[in-house]
Short mmCIF file of C-alpha atoms in Angstrom, two decimals:
data_model
loop_
_atom_site.label_atom_id
_atom_site.label_comp_id
_atom_site.label_asym_id
_atom_site.label_seq_id
_atom_site.Cartn_x
_atom_site.Cartn_y
_atom_site.Cartn_z
CA MET A 1 3.47 11.07 0.67
CA GLY A 2 4.54 11.98 -2.83
CA VAL A 3 8.01 11.89 -4.32
CA GLY A 4 7.80 15.67 -4.56
CA ASP A 5 7.44 15.97 -0.78
CA VAL A 6 11.05 14.95 -0.11
CA LYS A 7 13.82 17.38 -1.00
CA ALA A 8 16.28 14.56 -1.77
CA TYR A 9 13.97 13.65 -4.66
CA ASN A 10 12.62 17.08 -5.53
CA PRO A 11 15.15 19.91 -5.26
CA ASP A 12 12.27 22.37 -5.67
CA CYS A 13 10.35 21.01 -2.66
CA LYS A 14 9.11 24.13 -0.86
CA PHE A 15 9.79 22.92 2.67
CA PRO A 16 12.89 21.36 4.24
CA THR A 17 13.21 17.61 4.92
CA PRO A 18 16.69 17.50 6.50
CA ASN A 19 16.37 14.09 8.14
CA LEU A 20 15.15 12.27 5.05
CA ASP A 21 17.86 14.04 3.09
CA ARG A 22 20.39 12.83 5.67
CA LEU A 23 19.02 9.30 5.37
CA ALA A 24 19.52 9.47 1.60
CA ALA A 25 23.02 10.91 2.01
CA ASP A 26 23.91 8.02 4.32
CA GLY A 27 22.30 5.34 2.15
CA MET A 28 20.64 4.46 -1.15
CA ARG A 29 17.75 6.26 -2.81
CA PHE A 30 15.57 4.26 -5.23
CA THR A 31 14.13 6.38 -8.03
CA ASP A 32 11.82 3.77 -9.59
CA ALA A 33 10.12 2.44 -6.45
CA HIS A 34 6.40 1.76 -6.29
CA SER A 35 3.79 0.96 -3.67
CA ASN A 36 1.91 -2.20 -4.61
CA SER A 37 -1.34 -0.24 -4.43
CA SER A 38 -2.21 3.43 -4.58
CA VAL A 39 -4.13 3.36 -1.28
CA CYS A 40 -3.33 2.46 2.34
CA THR A 41 -4.61 -0.99 3.29
CA PRO A 42 -3.55 -2.96 0.19
CA THR A 43 -0.02 -1.56 0.31
CA ARG A 44 0.35 -2.42 3.99
CA TYR A 45 -0.84 -5.94 3.22
CA GLY A 46 1.83 -6.20 0.52
CA ILE A 47 4.56 -4.90 2.82
CA MET A 48 3.67 -7.44 5.49
CA THR A 49 3.18 -10.47 3.22
CA GLY A 50 5.10 -9.90 -0.02
CA ARG A 51 1.84 -10.58 -1.85
CA TYR A 52 -0.54 -8.36 -3.81
CA CYS A 53 -3.66 -7.57 -1.81
CA TRP A 54 -5.94 -8.06 -4.83
CA ARG A 55 -5.28 -11.78 -4.38
CA THR A 56 -7.39 -11.59 -1.19
CA SER A 57 -11.09 -10.83 -0.81
CA LYS A 58 -10.13 -7.12 -0.58
CA LYS A 59 -10.00 -6.38 -4.31
CA ARG A 60 -10.69 -2.67 -3.99
CA GLY A 61 -10.87 0.00 -1.31
CA VAL A 62 -9.55 -0.14 2.26
CA THR A 63 -10.49 -1.60 5.64
CA ARG A 64 -12.28 0.49 8.26
CA GLY A 65 -11.84 0.87 11.99
CA LEU A 66 -13.99 -2.14 12.87
CA SER A 67 -13.16 -4.28 9.84
CA PRO A 68 -12.21 -7.89 10.65
CA HIS A 69 -8.66 -9.10 10.06
CA LEU A 70 -7.39 -9.15 6.49
CA ILE A 71 -4.17 -11.15 6.92
CA ASN A 72 -4.79 -14.86 7.31
CA PRO A 73 -3.17 -15.84 10.65
CA ASN A 74 -1.65 -18.89 8.92
CA ARG A 75 0.16 -16.72 6.36
CA GLU A 76 3.84 -15.95 6.87
CA THR A 77 4.57 -12.27 7.36
CA VAL A 78 7.77 -10.29 7.63
CA ALA A 79 7.18 -10.17 11.39
CA SER A 80 6.55 -13.91 11.83
CA LEU A 81 9.55 -14.75 9.66
CA LEU A 82 11.86 -12.57 11.74
CA LYS A 83 10.35 -13.76 15.01
CA LYS A 84 11.31 -17.32 14.02
CA GLN A 85 14.86 -16.05 13.47
CA GLY A 86 15.05 -14.83 17.06
CA TYR A 87 14.12 -11.18 16.51
CA ASN A 88 12.11 -9.20 19.02
CA THR A 89 9.35 -7.67 16.90
CA ALA A 90 7.21 -4.57 17.42
CA CYS A 91 4.61 -2.66 15.46
CA ILE A 92 4.06 0.91 16.61
CA GLY A 93 1.75 2.98 14.45
CA LYS A 94 -1.30 2.90 12.20
CA TRP A 95 -2.36 -0.72 11.60
CA HIS A 96 -5.18 -0.45 9.03
CA LEU A 97 -5.25 -4.17 8.21
CA GLY A 98 -8.32 -5.13 10.20
CA MET A 99 -8.62 -6.89 13.55
CA ASP A 100 -11.38 -8.84 15.24
CA TRP A 101 -13.31 -6.74 17.74
CA SER A 102 -15.90 -8.59 19.84
CA LEU A 103 -19.51 -7.48 20.03
CA LYS A 104 -21.47 -7.63 23.26
CA ASP A 105 -23.33 -10.70 21.97
CA GLY A 106 -20.02 -12.55 21.56
CA THR A 107 -19.81 -12.32 17.77
CA ILE A 108 -17.07 -10.58 15.77
CA THR A 109 -17.44 -7.16 14.18
CA SER A 110 -17.82 -6.54 10.49
CA ASP A 111 -17.57 -3.39 8.38
CA LYS A 112 -21.26 -2.74 9.08
CA SER A 113 -21.27 -3.44 12.82
CA SER A 114 -22.90 -0.90 15.13
CA GLN A 115 -20.19 0.83 17.11
CA ASN A 116 -22.27 1.04 20.27
CA MET A 117 -22.46 -2.77 20.30
CA VAL A 118 -18.68 -3.26 20.55
CA ASP A 119 -17.38 -4.88 23.73
CA LEU A 120 -14.55 -2.48 24.49
CA LYS A 121 -13.28 -4.50 27.46
CA ALA A 122 -12.79 -7.70 25.48
CA LYS A 123 -9.39 -8.46 23.99
CA ILE A 124 -9.15 -7.66 20.29
CA LYS A 125 -8.04 -10.74 18.37
CA GLN A 126 -6.32 -11.45 15.06
CA GLY A 127 -4.41 -8.19 15.11
CA PRO A 128 -0.65 -7.51 14.90
CA ASN A 129 0.19 -9.79 17.85
CA GLU A 130 -1.29 -12.81 16.08
CA ILE A 131 0.74 -12.40 12.88
CA GLY A 132 4.21 -12.13 14.38
CA PHE A 133 4.55 -8.99 16.49
CA ASN A 134 5.56 -9.43 20.12
CA TYR A 135 4.40 -5.90 20.87
CA PHE A 136 1.80 -3.59 19.34
CA PHE A 137 0.86 -0.02 20.16
CA GLY A 138 -1.15 1.97 17.69
CA ILE A 139 -4.47 2.95 16.15
CA PRO A 140 -6.75 0.46 14.38
CA ALA A 141 -7.02 2.26 11.03
CA SER A 142 -6.57 5.72 9.54
CA ALA A 143 -6.93 8.50 12.08
CA ASN A 144 -10.17 9.66 10.44
CA HIS A 145 -11.80 6.27 11.15
CA SER A 146 -13.55 5.37 14.39
CA PRO A 147 -12.69 4.00 16.95
CA HIS A 148 -10.51 7.00 17.77
CA CYS A 149 -8.21 5.47 20.37
CA PHE A 150 -4.90 3.78 21.03
CA ILE A 151 -4.62 0.00 21.35
CA GLU A 152 -1.84 -1.83 23.18
CA ASN A 153 -1.39 -5.57 22.72
CA GLY A 154 -5.06 -6.14 21.95
CA TYR A 155 -6.59 -3.87 24.58
CA VAL A 156 -8.18 -0.44 24.11
CA GLN A 157 -6.41 2.28 26.08
CA GLY A 158 -8.36 4.89 28.03
CA GLU A 159 -12.02 5.46 28.74
CA ILE A 160 -14.15 5.28 25.60
CA GLU A 161 -17.40 7.11 24.94
CA PHE A 162 -19.78 7.07 22.00
CA LEU A 163 -20.10 10.49 20.38
CA GLY A 164 -22.45 11.70 17.68
CA GLU A 165 -21.31 13.82 14.76
CA ASN A 166 -21.61 17.17 16.53
CA GLU A 167 -20.03 15.83 19.72
CA THR A 168 -17.15 14.33 17.73
CA LYS A 169 -16.46 17.67 16.09
CA ALA A 170 -16.70 19.42 19.45
CA ALA A 171 -14.06 17.03 20.77
CA GLY A 172 -11.74 18.22 18.00
CA ILE A 173 -11.88 14.93 16.09
CA GLN A 174 -11.82 15.10 12.31
CA GLY A 175 -13.43 12.16 10.54
CA LYS A 176 -16.06 9.55 11.31
CA PRO A 177 -18.10 9.99 14.52
CA GLY A 178 -18.44 7.16 16.99
CA LEU A 179 -16.14 5.66 19.60
CA VAL A 180 -13.66 8.19 21.02
CA ALA A 181 -11.22 7.88 23.92
CA LYS A 182 -11.50 10.74 26.40
CA GLY A 183 -8.71 13.24 25.84
CA PHE A 184 -7.68 11.64 22.53
CA LYS A 185 -6.04 14.22 20.26
CA GLN A 186 -5.30 13.43 16.64
CA SER A 187 -2.47 15.97 16.56
CA GLU A 188 -0.67 13.94 19.25
CA ILE A 189 -0.79 10.62 17.39
CA LEU A 190 2.46 11.10 15.44
CA PRO A 191 4.50 12.42 18.40
CA THR A 192 3.18 9.51 20.50
CA PHE A 193 4.21 6.94 17.89
CA THR A 194 7.63 8.55 17.62
CA HIS A 195 8.32 8.65 21.36
CA ARG A 196 7.00 5.11 21.85
CA THR A 197 9.23 3.78 19.08
CA CYS A 198 12.33 5.47 20.45
CA GLU A 199 11.53 4.20 23.96
CA TRP A 200 10.97 0.63 22.73
CA VAL A 201 14.23 0.57 20.76
CA THR A 202 16.17 2.04 23.68
CA LYS A 203 14.77 -0.51 26.13
CA GLN A 204 15.43 -3.38 23.72
CA VAL A 205 19.07 -2.44 23.12
CA GLU A 206 19.81 -1.68 26.77
CA THR A 207 18.19 -4.85 28.17
CA ASN A 208 18.92 -7.34 25.35
CA PRO A 209 21.88 -5.92 23.42
CA ASP A 210 22.63 -9.19 21.64
CA GLN A 211 19.09 -9.85 20.40
CA PRO A 212 18.23 -8.53 16.93
CA PHE A 213 15.02 -6.52 16.68
CA PHE A 214 12.52 -5.41 14.05
CA VAL A 215 10.25 -2.39 14.35
CA TYR A 216 7.49 -1.67 11.85
CA MET A 217 6.48 1.97 12.32
CA PRO A 218 3.55 2.73 9.97
CA LEU A 219 2.86 6.43 10.39
CA ASN A 220 -0.50 8.20 10.31
CA SER A 221 1.16 11.12 8.55
CA PRO A 222 0.87 12.86 6.21
CA HIS A 223 -2.46 11.06 5.59
CA SER A 224 -5.65 12.93 6.39
CA PRO A 225 -6.72 14.22 8.79
CA ILE A 226 -3.85 16.60 8.26
CA VAL A 227 -3.16 17.44 11.90
CA PRO A 228 0.37 18.69 12.57
CA SER A 229 1.10 19.17 16.26
CA ALA A 230 1.34 22.66 17.72
CA LYS A 231 5.13 22.60 17.31
CA PHE A 232 4.80 22.24 13.53
CA LYS A 233 1.69 24.27 12.70
CA GLY A 234 2.61 26.90 10.13
CA LYS A 235 6.26 25.82 10.14
CA SER A 236 6.48 25.07 6.41
CA GLY A 237 5.12 28.45 5.40
CA LEU A 238 3.28 26.58 2.65
CA SER A 239 0.28 24.60 3.90
CA PRO A 240 -0.85 22.20 6.64
CA HIS A 241 0.29 19.36 4.36
CA GLY A 242 3.76 20.88 4.25
CA ASP A 243 3.71 21.21 8.04
CA PHE A 244 2.71 17.55 8.44
CA CYS A 245 5.42 16.41 6.03
CA MET A 246 7.97 18.34 8.08
CA GLU A 247 6.72 16.62 11.22
CA THR A 248 7.04 13.28 9.44
CA ASP A 249 10.63 14.17 8.64
CA TRP A 250 11.16 15.04 12.32
CA ALA A 251 9.82 11.61 13.36
CA VAL A 252 12.31 9.89 11.06
CA GLY A 253 15.07 12.03 12.53
CA GLU A 254 14.15 11.07 16.09
CA VAL A 255 14.42 7.36 15.24
CA MET A 256 17.74 7.90 13.45
CA ASN A 257 19.10 9.86 16.41
CA THR A 258 18.04 7.10 18.81
CA VAL A 259 19.83 4.46 16.73
CA ASN A 260 22.93 6.65 16.55
CA ARG A 261 22.88 7.40 20.29
CA LEU A 262 22.70 3.69 21.11
CA GLY A 263 25.77 3.00 18.99
CA ILE A 264 24.06 0.51 16.67
CA THR A 265 24.08 2.57 13.47
CA ASP A 266 26.42 0.50 11.32
CA ASN A 267 24.48 -2.74 11.31
CA THR A 268 20.94 -1.38 11.67
CA ILE A 269 18.85 -1.21 8.50
CA ILE A 270 16.50 1.77 8.30
CA ILE A 271 14.00 1.79 5.43
CA PHE A 272 11.70 4.72 4.70
CA THR A 273 8.93 4.60 2.13
CA ALA A 274 5.27 5.56 1.61
CA ASP A 275 2.16 3.50 1.02
CA ASN A 276 0.99 5.65 -1.91
CA GLY A 277 1.39 9.03 -3.50
CA SER A 278 0.14 12.31 -2.10
CA SER A 279 -3.56 12.61 -1.27
CA PRO A 280 -6.04 15.08 -2.79
CA GLN A 281 -6.72 16.08 0.83
CA ALA A 282 -3.35 17.83 0.65
CA LYS A 283 -5.05 20.41 -1.62
CA PHE A 284 -2.70 20.48 -4.57
CA GLU A 285 -3.76 23.70 -6.30
CA PRO A 286 -2.76 26.22 -3.60
CA MET A 287 0.61 24.48 -3.22
CA GLN A 288 1.18 24.32 -6.96
CA ALA A 289 0.46 28.03 -7.16
CA GLN A 290 3.46 28.46 -4.84
CA GLY A 291 5.64 26.13 -6.90
CA HIS A 292 5.29 22.94 -4.85
CA TYR A 293 4.28 19.74 -6.64
CA PRO A 294 3.69 16.77 -4.26
CA SER A 295 3.74 14.32 -7.18
CA PHE A 296 6.89 16.00 -8.55
CA ILE A 297 6.87 15.63 -12.37
CA TYR A 298 4.41 12.74 -12.38
CA ARG A 299 0.78 12.60 -13.43
CA GLY A 300 -1.91 11.80 -10.87
CA LEU A 301 -2.14 11.29 -7.12
CA LYS A 302 -3.19 8.82 -4.45
CA GLY A 303 -5.73 6.22 -5.55
CA MET A 304 -4.69 6.27 -9.19
CA THR A 305 -2.65 4.09 -11.54
CA TRP A 306 -0.93 7.16 -12.97
CA GLU A 307 2.64 7.37 -11.63
CA GLY A 308 1.76 9.94 -8.99
CA GLY A 309 -0.49 7.38 -7.32
CA HIS A 310 2.16 4.75 -6.64
CA ARG A 311 5.68 6.04 -7.35
CA VAL A 312 7.01 6.67 -3.86
CA PRO A 313 10.16 7.73 -2.02
CA PHE A 314 12.17 4.68 -0.96
CA ILE A 315 15.39 5.14 1.00
CA VAL A 316 17.57 2.50 2.67
CA ARG A 317 20.40 3.12 5.14
CA TRP A 318 22.66 0.21 6.13
CA PRO A 319 26.23 1.50 6.56
CA VAL A 320 28.02 -1.88 6.59
CA VAL A 321 26.55 -2.77 3.19
CA VAL A 322 25.09 0.28 1.44
CA LYS A 323 27.36 3.07 0.24
CA GLY A 324 26.21 6.57 1.09
CA SER A 325 24.67 8.95 -1.45
CA THR A 326 24.00 6.16 -3.94
CA VAL A 327 21.07 5.97 -6.32
CA SER A 328 19.43 2.89 -7.80
CA GLU A 329 17.21 3.02 -10.86
CA GLN A 330 16.09 -0.59 -10.37
CA LEU A 331 12.35 -1.15 -10.60
CA ILE A 332 11.19 -2.27 -7.15
CA CYS A 333 7.90 -2.63 -5.28
CA THR A 334 6.93 -2.51 -1.62
CA THR A 335 6.07 -6.23 -1.81
CA ASP A 336 9.82 -6.80 -2.29
CA LEU A 337 10.55 -6.18 1.38
CA MET A 338 9.63 -9.78 2.29
CA ALA A 339 12.12 -11.43 -0.08
CA THR A 340 14.82 -8.87 0.70
CA ILE A 341 14.54 -9.31 4.47
CA ALA A 342 14.47 -13.09 4.02
CA GLU A 343 17.67 -13.01 1.94
CA VAL A 344 19.39 -10.71 4.45
CA ASN A 345 18.70 -13.39 7.07
CA GLY A 346 19.61 -16.35 4.87
CA VAL A 347 16.03 -17.63 4.77
CA THR A 348 14.61 -19.40 1.71
CA LEU A 349 10.93 -18.59 1.29
CA ALA A 350 8.45 -21.44 0.94
CA ASN A 351 6.50 -21.70 -2.31
CA ASN A 352 3.39 -20.15 -0.75
CA VAL A 353 5.19 -17.22 0.89
CA GLY A 354 5.98 -13.85 -0.68
CA GLU A 355 4.50 -14.84 -4.03
CA ASP A 356 5.02 -11.32 -5.42
CA SER A 357 8.29 -10.48 -3.71
CA VAL A 358 11.70 -10.07 -5.37
CA SER A 359 14.80 -9.34 -3.30
CA PHE A 360 16.57 -6.06 -3.98
CA LEU A 361 19.54 -7.02 -1.78
CA PRO A 362 21.80 -7.22 -4.87
CA ALA A 363 20.96 -3.59 -5.63
CA LEU A 364 21.81 -2.58 -2.06
CA LYS A 365 25.19 -4.26 -2.51
CA GLY A 366 25.76 -2.30 -5.71
CA GLU A 367 25.55 -5.36 -7.94
CA ASN A 368 24.31 -5.10 -11.51
CA VAL A 369 20.89 -6.74 -11.85
CA SER A 370 20.85 -7.82 -15.49
CA ASP A 371 17.37 -9.39 -15.63
CA SER A 372 15.46 -6.72 -13.69
CA GLY A 373 13.68 -5.64 -16.87
CA LYS A 374 11.94 -9.01 -17.15
CA ARG A 375 9.78 -8.70 -14.05
CA GLY A 376 6.43 -7.00 -14.04
CA VAL A 377 5.25 -4.78 -11.21
CA VAL A 378 1.48 -4.58 -10.91
CA HIS A 379 -0.17 -1.28 -10.02
CA HIS A 380 -3.68 -1.18 -8.55
CA SER A 381 -6.08 1.71 -7.99
CA ASP A 382 -8.52 2.45 -5.17
CA SER A 383 -11.38 1.15 -7.31
CA GLY A 384 -9.52 -2.03 -8.26
CA VAL A 385 -8.33 -1.15 -11.78
CA PHE A 386 -5.05 -2.67 -12.94
CA ALA A 387 -1.92 -1.32 -14.59
CA MET A 388 1.50 -2.93 -14.97
CA ARG A 389 5.11 -1.96 -15.56
CA SER A 390 7.59 -4.27 -17.27
CA GLY A 391 10.91 -2.89 -18.43
CA LYS A 392 10.29 0.44 -20.09
CA TRP A 393 6.64 -0.29 -20.83
CA LYS A 394 3.62 0.55 -18.72
CA VAL A 395 0.10 -0.51 -19.64
CA LEU A 396 -3.08 0.88 -18.03
CA LEU A 397 -6.31 -1.07 -18.43
CA ASP A 398 -8.47 2.05 -18.66
CA ASP A 399 -8.17 5.66 -19.77
CA VAL A 400 -8.66 7.55 -16.48
CA GLY A 401 -5.87 6.20 -14.30
CA GLY A 402 -8.11 3.76 -12.46
CA SER A 403 -9.91 6.41 -10.42
CA ARG A 404 -12.07 9.51 -10.64
CA ARG A 405 -9.98 11.43 -8.13
CA SER A 406 -8.83 13.89 -10.78
CA ASN A 407 -10.02 14.91 -14.21
CA PRO A 408 -7.81 13.45 -16.98
CA LYS A 409 -9.08 16.16 -19.32
CA ASP A 410 -7.02 18.67 -17.34
CA ARG A 411 -3.93 17.09 -18.90
CA PRO A 412 -5.20 14.99 -21.81
CA VAL A 413 -3.12 12.03 -22.95
CA ILE A 414 -2.15 12.33 -26.61
CA ASP A 415 -3.88 9.63 -28.71
CA SER A 416 -5.73 8.30 -25.67
CA ALA A 417 -7.59 4.98 -25.94
CA ASP A 418 -9.47 2.47 -23.79
CA ILE A 419 -6.15 0.79 -22.95
CA ILE A 420 -3.06 2.99 -22.69
CA LEU A 421 0.61 2.16 -23.25
CA PHE A 422 3.47 4.41 -22.18
CA ASP A 423 7.21 4.27 -22.86
CA MET A 424 8.46 5.16 -19.38
CA GLU A 425 12.07 5.60 -20.49
CA ASN A 426 11.14 8.45 -22.79
CA ASP A 427 7.81 9.61 -21.38
CA GLU A 428 7.81 9.28 -17.60
CA ARG A 429 5.27 12.11 -17.40
CA GLU A 430 2.77 9.82 -19.18
CA THR A 431 1.76 12.18 -21.96
CA LYS A 432 1.53 10.06 -25.14
CA ASN A 433 -0.31 6.78 -25.62
CA LEU A 434 1.48 4.26 -27.84
CA SER A 435 -1.03 1.39 -27.77
CA HIS A 436 -2.02 2.06 -31.40
CA LYS A 437 1.62 1.90 -32.49
CA TYR A 438 2.63 -1.18 -30.48
CA PRO A 439 -0.45 -3.43 -30.17
CA GLU A 440 1.80 -6.48 -29.84
CA VAL A 441 3.38 -4.97 -26.71
CA VAL A 442 -0.07 -4.34 -25.25
CA GLU A 443 -1.10 -7.95 -25.84
CA ALA A 444 2.16 -9.28 -24.37
CA MET A 445 1.67 -7.12 -21.27
CA LYS A 446 -1.95 -8.24 -20.91
CA LYS A 447 -0.89 -11.88 -21.17
CA LYS A 448 1.85 -11.40 -18.56
CA LEU A 449 -0.60 -9.77 -16.16
CA ALA A 450 -3.15 -12.53 -16.80
CA ASP A 451 -0.45 -15.12 -16.06
CA TYR A 452 0.21 -13.38 -12.75
CA VAL A 453 -3.50 -13.65 -11.94
CA ASN A 454 -3.84 -17.25 -13.16
CA ASN A 455 -0.75 -18.52 -11.34
CA GLY A 456 -1.45 -16.83 -8.01
CA ARG A 457 2.06 -15.39 -8.14
CA SER A 458 4.31 -13.08 -10.19
CA THR A 459 7.55 -14.81 -9.19
CA PRO A 460 8.94 -18.18 -10.34
CA GLY A 461 7.46 -21.15 -8.53
CA VAL A 462 4.62 -23.63 -8.46
CA PRO A 463 1.26 -21.93 -9.13
CA VAL A 464 -0.92 -21.30 -6.08
CA LEU A 465 -4.52 -20.20 -5.68
CA ASN A 466 -5.71 -16.68 -5.03
CA ASP A 467 -8.00 -16.35 -2.01
CA ALA A 468 -11.69 -17.01 -2.48
CA GLY A 469 -14.38 -14.50 -1.66
CA GLY A 470 -14.91 -10.81 -2.18
CA LYS A 471 -16.71 -8.98 -4.92
CA SER A 472 -16.63 -10.09 -8.54
CA TRP A 473 -13.55 -9.20 -10.50
CA ALA A 474 -15.05 -7.13 -13.32
CA GLU A 475 -11.74 -5.24 -13.51
CA LEU A 476 -10.23 -8.32 -15.18
CA TRP A 477 -12.43 -7.90 -18.25
CA PRO A 478 -9.62 -6.54 -20.48
CA LEU A 479 -7.63 -9.73 -19.72
CA LYS A 480 -10.45 -12.20 -20.38
CA ASP A 481 -8.83 -13.71 -23.49
CA TYR A 482 -5.86 -14.89 -21.41
CA LEU A 483 -7.53 -15.96 -18.16
CA ASN A 484 -7.87 -19.59 -17.12
CA GLU A 485 -11.15 -21.14 -16.01
CA VAL A 486 -10.54 -20.45 -12.33
CA SER A 487 -9.86 -16.76 -12.98
CA LEU A 488 -12.88 -16.53 -15.27
CA ALA A 489 -15.00 -17.97 -12.49
CA GLU A 490 -13.57 -15.36 -10.09
CA MET A 491 -14.54 -12.77 -12.66
CA GLY A 492 -18.04 -14.19 -12.55
CA ILE A 493 -17.97 -16.03 -15.87
CA SER A 494 -18.56 -19.76 -15.68
CA THR A 495 -16.79 -22.24 -17.93
CA PRO A 496 -19.75 -22.94 -20.28
CA GLU A 497 -19.71 -19.28 -21.27
CA LYS A 498 -16.13 -19.50 -22.52
CA ALA A 499 -17.24 -20.21 -26.11
CA LYS A 500 -19.54 -17.21 -26.03
CA LEU A 501 -16.64 -15.08 -24.84
CA GLN A 502 -14.59 -16.22 -27.81
CA GLN A 503 -17.39 -15.21 -30.15
CA LYS A 504 -17.63 -11.82 -28.48
CA LYS A 505 -13.88 -11.42 -28.79
CA GLU A 506 -13.96 -12.03 -32.53
CA GLN A 507 -16.95 -9.72 -32.93
CA ALA A 508 -15.21 -6.99 -30.92
CA LYS A 509 -12.16 -7.27 -33.17
CA LEU A 510 -14.35 -6.83 -36.23
CA GLU A 511 -16.16 -3.87 -34.76
CA GLU A 512 -13.00 -2.42 -33.16
CA LYS A 513 -14.73 -1.49 -29.97
CA ARG A 514 -14.35 -2.24 -26.31
CA PRO A 515 -17.00 -4.12 -24.29
CA THR A 516 -20.14 -2.06 -23.81
CA THR A 517 -21.53 -0.96 -20.48
CA GLU A 518 -24.22 -3.60 -20.89
CA GLU A 519 -21.56 -6.30 -21.30
CA VAL A 520 -19.77 -5.19 -18.16
CA LYS A 521 -23.09 -5.23 -16.30
CA ALA A 522 -23.73 -8.71 -17.68
CA ALA A 523 -20.34 -9.86 -16.37
CA ARG A 524 -21.17 -8.53 -12.92
CA LYS A 525 -24.60 -10.17 -13.05
CA ALA A 526 -22.94 -13.45 -14.01
CA ALA A 527 -20.59 -13.00 -11.04
CA ARG A 528 -23.49 -12.66 -8.62
CA LYS A 529 -25.13 -15.71 -10.18
CA ALA A 530 -21.90 -17.71 -9.90
CA ARG A 531 -21.48 -16.77 -6.24
CA LYS A 532 -25.03 -17.85 -5.47
CA ALA A 533 -24.45 -21.12 -7.29
CA ASN A 534 -21.21 -21.70 -5.40
CA ALA A 535 -22.95 -20.93 -2.10
CA SER A 536 -25.72 -23.42 -2.93
CA ASN A 537 -23.22 -26.11 -3.89
CA SER A 538 -21.27 -25.66 -0.66
CA LYS A 539 -24.35 -26.25 1.49
#
């Protein structure tokens, strides 16, 4: 959901969002908030753990419906932290962080598992319940991924059948064919999540009024498939995307109304945000022709390191602390939820928890955050390309916004280069590259980002290791001069090659060129070789 899809952010939004506007009027609206990735899974990982997902084996892309669990069950999450503080915890919505389905032979599924081999009666393990949620009801991944079904506390709901592509379409399912629950309707997913959430909150407050609770409600909307329910079809007068955004706004309103009806408004924190910018599936051009811009004034869209890929709406209502109709320009990231929630509860995070999380509680209290310009927020594209913001500066480690989802030639960057630098205070539309003018800023930003990689954290503390595994990290090539030996090995370059890298660096400076395609291929080849060597050594 883009910043331009909420009227409180974009006065020219071509459809109403009264409930989100009411949330902003009752609370604080952050105007420089960013998802920690520009696609679904990595952002959700960051929200749950306070850690960048590229530190795991998932360095690009997203999980699928049968993908195994991504969150290590030994890692602290927002849910497990709050559960230890006595909260009743629930997740109701789109999970999309992997879970361990059993196959009929007793093994665990992988991304490539055959769907007709899944044991649908076996309990699904290492899902939301194992990382801190007392209750889970939802779908395993995006609604366009199979299995197309609801899951409750580890068990598939309904009778499941295996459908081919034509049968899946005939059943009204948009997306991947495969396992489908009889009677499952994608247009009813959002209303079901909404009603279930309101019912759970009502039951919790009425039966245990003194127990604090936490609900994580990750919506399937307005992600594709764009399937507004019958009540909202055509309601925006703009497009199905507009209809689905309006239904999303309705869902938020239902939760707000439930909280208000139960008389717990003043000391209940409601946070609304998005996991990335608006998707190309929203079909931008027809909407833009009618004056609606889902990314508002920003360049790019979902999947990209341009602002439109990761600058998101972020609204917080907490009447006893947050003044209504306030605006914060503080730079924040979705990973910051962990540290903020911990501080709200008086919890000090361990060194290996929330390594990329900074509390924004002072901002909620209206306090001046004097050193906020010192932190760097890392942006990450669907294909694993890095960018970073620090203060007014933003550096992108390529010239296409980290993705091929849109053509940069449509809106060429002035003085574009292999690595791009923007002054976000004076050029938030990302129109003019300044890397030629401020090479020292580029190098300082690259070093800071490399330090974040090397140290396993972007916050103060004792360095920790990034997770092992996954594909080689060729995307780190622009940072190679500042990476330590461990990071170089992750990139696929062994220590003995360090001297050769230095020679290449000096040669590249003389020739004033970036690494060639052959060099990048060589780095990837070295990565494969290093992985094989590591595998042999571990035997």
